[in-house]
């Protein structure tokens, strides 16, 4: 019974978030992310040990709420690339390979810029790009 209550309490805010309006207007922003992928960590002999992973064992993601035209403009490319690089270094250090990774190579290649997109599982998700701190992408106005 308690698990049902907890599930309802967690699910209701998420569902309500999808149709929330900011100042009476539909939300036009999209949650746009880049995956911190491709980078590897290396052992003492220079052999690849693993790809760089977050603490949960997957790829870290850097996300912003942006309008489609903001994404297409490229104005946020450096933001995504810089944040992905810093995150890659943090993840590699957490894995014990602070000095034995190729995060800088992928940063210089612009790998994470090429990965900027709305992920298919979030196509219908809307957010308010004018609200700076939206943990789940929902407007709080």
PDB file of C-alpha atoms in Angstrom:
ATOM      1  CA  UNK A   1       0.000   0.000   0.000  1.00  0.00           C
ATOM      2  CA  UNK A   2       2.804   2.415   0.896  1.00  0.00           C
ATOM      3  CA  UNK A   3       4.565   1.732  -2.400  1.00  0.00           C
ATOM      4  CA  UNK A   4       1.417   2.778  -4.269  1.00  0.00           C
ATOM      5  CA  UNK A   5       1.258   6.047  -2.330  1.00  0.00           C
ATOM      6  CA  UNK A   6       4.921   6.780  -2.986  1.00  0.00           C
ATOM      7  CA  UNK A   7       4.509   5.963  -6.688  1.00  0.00           C
ATOM      8  CA  UNK A   8       1.522   8.309  -6.974  1.00  0.00           C
ATOM      9  CA  UNK A   9       3.353  11.081  -5.127  1.00  0.00           C
ATOM     10  CA  UNK A  10       6.327  10.775  -7.462  1.00  0.00           C
ATOM     11  CA  UNK A  11       4.315  10.374 -10.655  1.00  0.00           C
ATOM     12  CA  UNK A  12       1.798  13.219 -10.242  1.00  0.00           C
ATOM     13  CA  UNK A  13       4.357  16.086 -10.335  1.00  0.00           C
ATOM     14  CA  UNK A  14       6.042  14.576 -13.389  1.00  0.00           C
ATOM     15  CA  UNK A  15       2.758  14.227 -15.274  1.00  0.00           C
ATOM     16  CA  UNK A  16       1.607  17.693 -14.232  1.00  0.00           C
ATOM     17  CA  UNK A  17       4.896  19.087 -15.490  1.00  0.00           C
ATOM     18  CA  UNK A  18       4.202  18.079 -19.085  1.00  0.00           C
ATOM     19  CA  UNK A  19       1.270  20.442 -19.564  1.00  0.00           C
ATOM     20  CA  UNK A  20       2.315  23.294 -17.303  1.00  0.00           C
ATOM     21  CA  UNK A  21       2.091  26.770 -18.788  1.00  0.00           C
ATOM     22  CA  UNK A  22       4.380  29.711 -18.131  1.00  0.00           C
ATOM     23  CA  UNK A  23       2.442  32.970 -17.977  1.00  0.00           C
ATOM     24  CA  UNK A  24      -0.475  31.273 -19.749  1.00  0.00           C
ATOM     25  CA  UNK A  25       1.592  30.346 -22.838  1.00  0.00           C
ATOM     26  CA  UNK A  26       2.663  26.844 -23.860  1.00  0.00           C
ATOM     27  CA  UNK A  27       6.275  26.050 -23.067  1.00  0.00           C
ATOM     28  CA  UNK A  28       8.400  26.104 -26.218  1.00  0.00           C
ATOM     29  CA  UNK A  29      11.788  25.061 -24.880  1.00  0.00           C
ATOM     30  CA  UNK A  30      13.275  21.625 -25.352  1.00  0.00           C
ATOM     31  CA  UNK A  31      15.633  19.734 -23.072  1.00  0.00           C
ATOM     32  CA  UNK A  32      18.741  19.574 -25.230  1.00  0.00           C
ATOM     33  CA  UNK A  33      21.655  17.412 -24.107  1.00  0.00           C
ATOM     34  CA  UNK A  34      25.018  16.110 -25.136  1.00  0.00           C
ATOM     35  CA  UNK A  35      26.335  12.762 -23.942  1.00  0.00           C
ATOM     36  CA  UNK A  36      29.849  12.651 -22.577  1.00  0.00           C
ATOM     37  CA  UNK A  37      30.941   9.636 -24.611  1.00  0.00           C
ATOM     38  CA  UNK A  38      33.902   8.328 -26.627  1.00  0.00           C
ATOM     39  CA  UNK A  39      36.621   9.232 -24.093  1.00  0.00           C
ATOM     40  CA  UNK A  40      38.669   6.416 -22.599  1.00  0.00           C
ATOM     41  CA  UNK A  41      40.913   5.885 -19.593  1.00  0.00           C
ATOM     42  CA  UNK A  42      44.259   4.087 -19.859  1.00  0.00           C
ATOM     43  CA  UNK A  43      46.446   1.853 -17.702  1.00  0.00           C
ATOM     44  CA  UNK A  44      50.147   2.447 -16.974  1.00  0.00           C
ATOM     45  CA  UNK A  45      51.165   0.842 -20.275  1.00  0.00           C
ATOM     46  CA  UNK A  46      48.830   3.076 -22.269  1.00  0.00           C
ATOM     47  CA  UNK A  47      46.238   0.392 -22.982  1.00  0.00           C
ATOM     48  CA  UNK A  48      42.575   1.412 -22.888  1.00  0.00           C
ATOM     49  CA  UNK A  49      40.863   0.162 -19.744  1.00  0.00           C
ATOM     50  CA  UNK A  50      37.344   1.515 -20.151  1.00  0.00           C
ATOM     51  CA  UNK A  51      35.314   4.331 -21.575  1.00  0.00           C
ATOM     52  CA  UNK A  52      34.794   7.207 -19.165  1.00  0.00           C
ATOM     53  CA  UNK A  53      31.648   6.504 -17.150  1.00  0.00           C
ATOM     54  CA  UNK A  54      29.601   8.409 -14.613  1.00  0.00           C
ATOM     55  CA  UNK A  55      29.078   7.094 -11.083  1.00  0.00           C
ATOM     56  CA  UNK A  56      26.055   5.083 -12.247  1.00  0.00           C
ATOM     57  CA  UNK A  57      28.018   3.268 -14.936  1.00  0.00           C
ATOM     58  CA  UNK A  58      26.627   5.200 -17.911  1.00  0.00           C
ATOM     59  CA  UNK A  59      27.518   8.315 -19.840  1.00  0.00           C
ATOM     60  CA  UNK A  60      27.154  11.677 -18.141  1.00  0.00           C
ATOM     61  CA  UNK A  61      24.856  14.161 -19.875  1.00  0.00           C
ATOM     62  CA  UNK A  62      25.034  17.935 -20.071  1.00  0.00           C
ATOM     63  CA  UNK A  63      21.605  19.494 -20.614  1.00  0.00           C
ATOM     64  CA  UNK A  64      20.027  22.897 -21.135  1.00  0.00           C
ATOM     65  CA  UNK A  65      16.519  24.081 -21.872  1.00  0.00           C
ATOM     66  CA  UNK A  66      16.735  25.830 -25.247  1.00  0.00           C
ATOM     67  CA  UNK A  67      14.494  27.007 -28.035  1.00  0.00           C
ATOM     68  CA  UNK A  68      15.002  25.184 -31.350  1.00  0.00           C
ATOM     69  CA  UNK A  69      16.500  28.312 -32.942  1.00  0.00           C
ATOM     70  CA  UNK A  70      19.005  28.601 -30.081  1.00  0.00           C
ATOM     71  CA  UNK A  71      20.210  25.079 -30.783  1.00  0.00           C
ATOM     72  CA  UNK A  72      20.512  25.703 -34.517  1.00  0.00           C
ATOM     73  CA  UNK A  73      22.391  28.972 -33.996  1.00  0.00           C
ATOM     74  CA  UNK A  74      25.357  27.172 -32.444  1.00  0.00           C
ATOM     75  CA  UNK A  75      25.568  29.833 -29.724  1.00  0.00           C
ATOM     76  CA  UNK A  76      25.662  27.150 -27.021  1.00  0.00           C
ATOM     77  CA  UNK A  77      28.162  24.800 -28.694  1.00  0.00           C
ATOM     78  CA  UNK A  78      31.104  26.018 -26.613  1.00  0.00           C
ATOM     79  CA  UNK A  79      29.047  25.786 -23.422  1.00  0.00           C
ATOM     80  CA  UNK A  80      28.216  22.138 -24.108  1.00  0.00           C
ATOM     81  CA  UNK A  81      31.777  21.266 -25.161  1.00  0.00           C
ATOM     82  CA  UNK A  82      33.365  23.028 -22.159  1.00  0.00           C
ATOM     83  CA  UNK A  83      30.944  21.447 -19.661  1.00  0.00           C
ATOM     84  CA  UNK A  84      31.334  18.009 -21.241  1.00  0.00           C
ATOM     85  CA  UNK A  85      35.124  18.319 -21.019  1.00  0.00           C
ATOM     86  CA  UNK A  86      34.998  19.297 -17.343  1.00  0.00           C
ATOM     87  CA  UNK A  87      32.567  16.450 -16.654  1.00  0.00           C
ATOM     88  CA  UNK A  88      34.757  13.983 -18.559  1.00  0.00           C
ATOM     89  CA  UNK A  89      37.746  14.976 -16.429  1.00  0.00           C
ATOM     90  CA  UNK A  90      35.698  14.668 -13.224  1.00  0.00           C
ATOM     91  CA  UNK A  91      34.356  11.246 -14.218  1.00  0.00           C
ATOM     92  CA  UNK A  92      37.840  10.013 -15.214  1.00  0.00           C
ATOM     93  CA  UNK A  93      39.304  11.259 -11.916  1.00  0.00           C
ATOM     94  CA  UNK A  94      36.520   9.548  -9.960  1.00  0.00           C
ATOM     95  CA  UNK A  95      37.403   6.339 -11.820  1.00  0.00           C
ATOM     96  CA  UNK A  96      41.037   6.762 -10.676  1.00  0.00           C
ATOM     97  CA  UNK A  97      42.432   8.000 -14.007  1.00  0.00           C
ATOM     98  CA  UNK A  98      42.803  11.753 -13.513  1.00  0.00           C
ATOM     99  CA  UNK A  99      45.974  11.849 -15.631  1.00  0.00           C
ATOM    100  CA  UNK A 100      45.386   8.867 -17.899  1.00  0.00           C
ATOM    101  CA  UNK A 101      42.464   9.750 -20.133  1.00  0.00           C
ATOM    102  CA  UNK A 102      41.857  11.222 -23.570  1.00  0.00           C
ATOM    103  CA  UNK A 103      39.189  13.787 -22.613  1.00  0.00           C
ATOM    104  CA  UNK A 104      41.290  16.619 -24.082  1.00  0.00           C
ATOM    105  CA  UNK A 105      41.462  14.874 -27.467  1.00  0.00           C
ATOM    106  CA  UNK A 106      37.680  14.571 -27.720  1.00  0.00           C
ATOM    107  CA  UNK A 107      37.243  18.147 -26.497  1.00  0.00           C
ATOM    108  CA  UNK A 108      39.541  19.425 -29.243  1.00  0.00           C
ATOM    109  CA  UNK A 109      37.723  17.298 -31.832  1.00  0.00           C
ATOM    110  CA  UNK A 110      34.361  18.817 -30.854  1.00  0.00           C
ATOM    111  CA  UNK A 111      32.929  15.342 -30.231  1.00  0.00           C
ATOM    112  CA  UNK A 112      30.398  16.580 -27.731  1.00  0.00           C
ATOM    113  CA  UNK A 113      29.212  19.396 -29.994  1.00  0.00           C
ATOM    114  CA  UNK A 114      28.305  16.787 -32.597  1.00  0.00           C
ATOM    115  CA  UNK A 115      26.193  14.989 -29.977  1.00  0.00           C
ATOM    116  CA  UNK A 116      23.976  17.987 -29.045  1.00  0.00           C
ATOM    117  CA  UNK A 117      20.355  17.000 -29.564  1.00  0.00           C
ATOM    118  CA  UNK A 118      16.964  16.342 -28.085  1.00  0.00           C
ATOM    119  CA  UNK A 119      17.023  12.691 -27.158  1.00  0.00           C
ATOM    120  CA  UNK A 120      14.217  10.577 -28.658  1.00  0.00           C
ATOM    121  CA  UNK A 121      12.853   9.629 -25.232  1.00  0.00           C
ATOM    122  CA  UNK A 122      12.324  13.336 -24.465  1.00  0.00           C
ATOM    123  CA  UNK A 123      10.770  14.543 -27.755  1.00  0.00           C
ATOM    124  CA  UNK A 124       7.524  15.599 -26.053  1.00  0.00           C
ATOM    125  CA  UNK A 125       9.189  17.152 -23.003  1.00  0.00           C
ATOM    126  CA  UNK A 126       8.839  20.948 -22.814  1.00  0.00           C
ATOM    127  CA  UNK A 127      10.594  23.441 -20.568  1.00  0.00           C
ATOM    128  CA  UNK A 128      10.898  27.185 -20.085  1.00  0.00           C
ATOM    129  CA  UNK A 129      14.247  28.490 -21.388  1.00  0.00           C
ATOM    130  CA  UNK A 130      13.772  31.742 -19.439  1.00  0.00           C
ATOM    131  CA  UNK A 131      13.899  29.973 -16.078  1.00  0.00           C
ATOM    132  CA  UNK A 132      17.515  29.487 -15.101  1.00  0.00           C
ATOM    133  CA  UNK A 133      17.210  26.784 -12.455  1.00  0.00           C
ATOM    134  CA  UNK A 134      14.646  24.210 -13.506  1.00  0.00           C
ATOM    135  CA  UNK A 135      15.800  20.953 -12.028  1.00  0.00           C
ATOM    136  CA  UNK A 136      13.275  18.901 -13.991  1.00  0.00           C
ATOM    137  CA  UNK A 137      12.638  21.390 -16.758  1.00  0.00           C
ATOM    138  CA  UNK A 138       9.293  22.538 -15.422  1.00  0.00           C
ATOM    139  CA  UNK A 139       8.340  26.144 -15.083  1.00  0.00           C
ATOM    140  CA  UNK A 140       7.776  27.279 -11.537  1.00  0.00           C
ATOM    141  CA  UNK A 141       6.158  30.597 -12.467  1.00  0.00           C
TER     142      UNK A 141
END
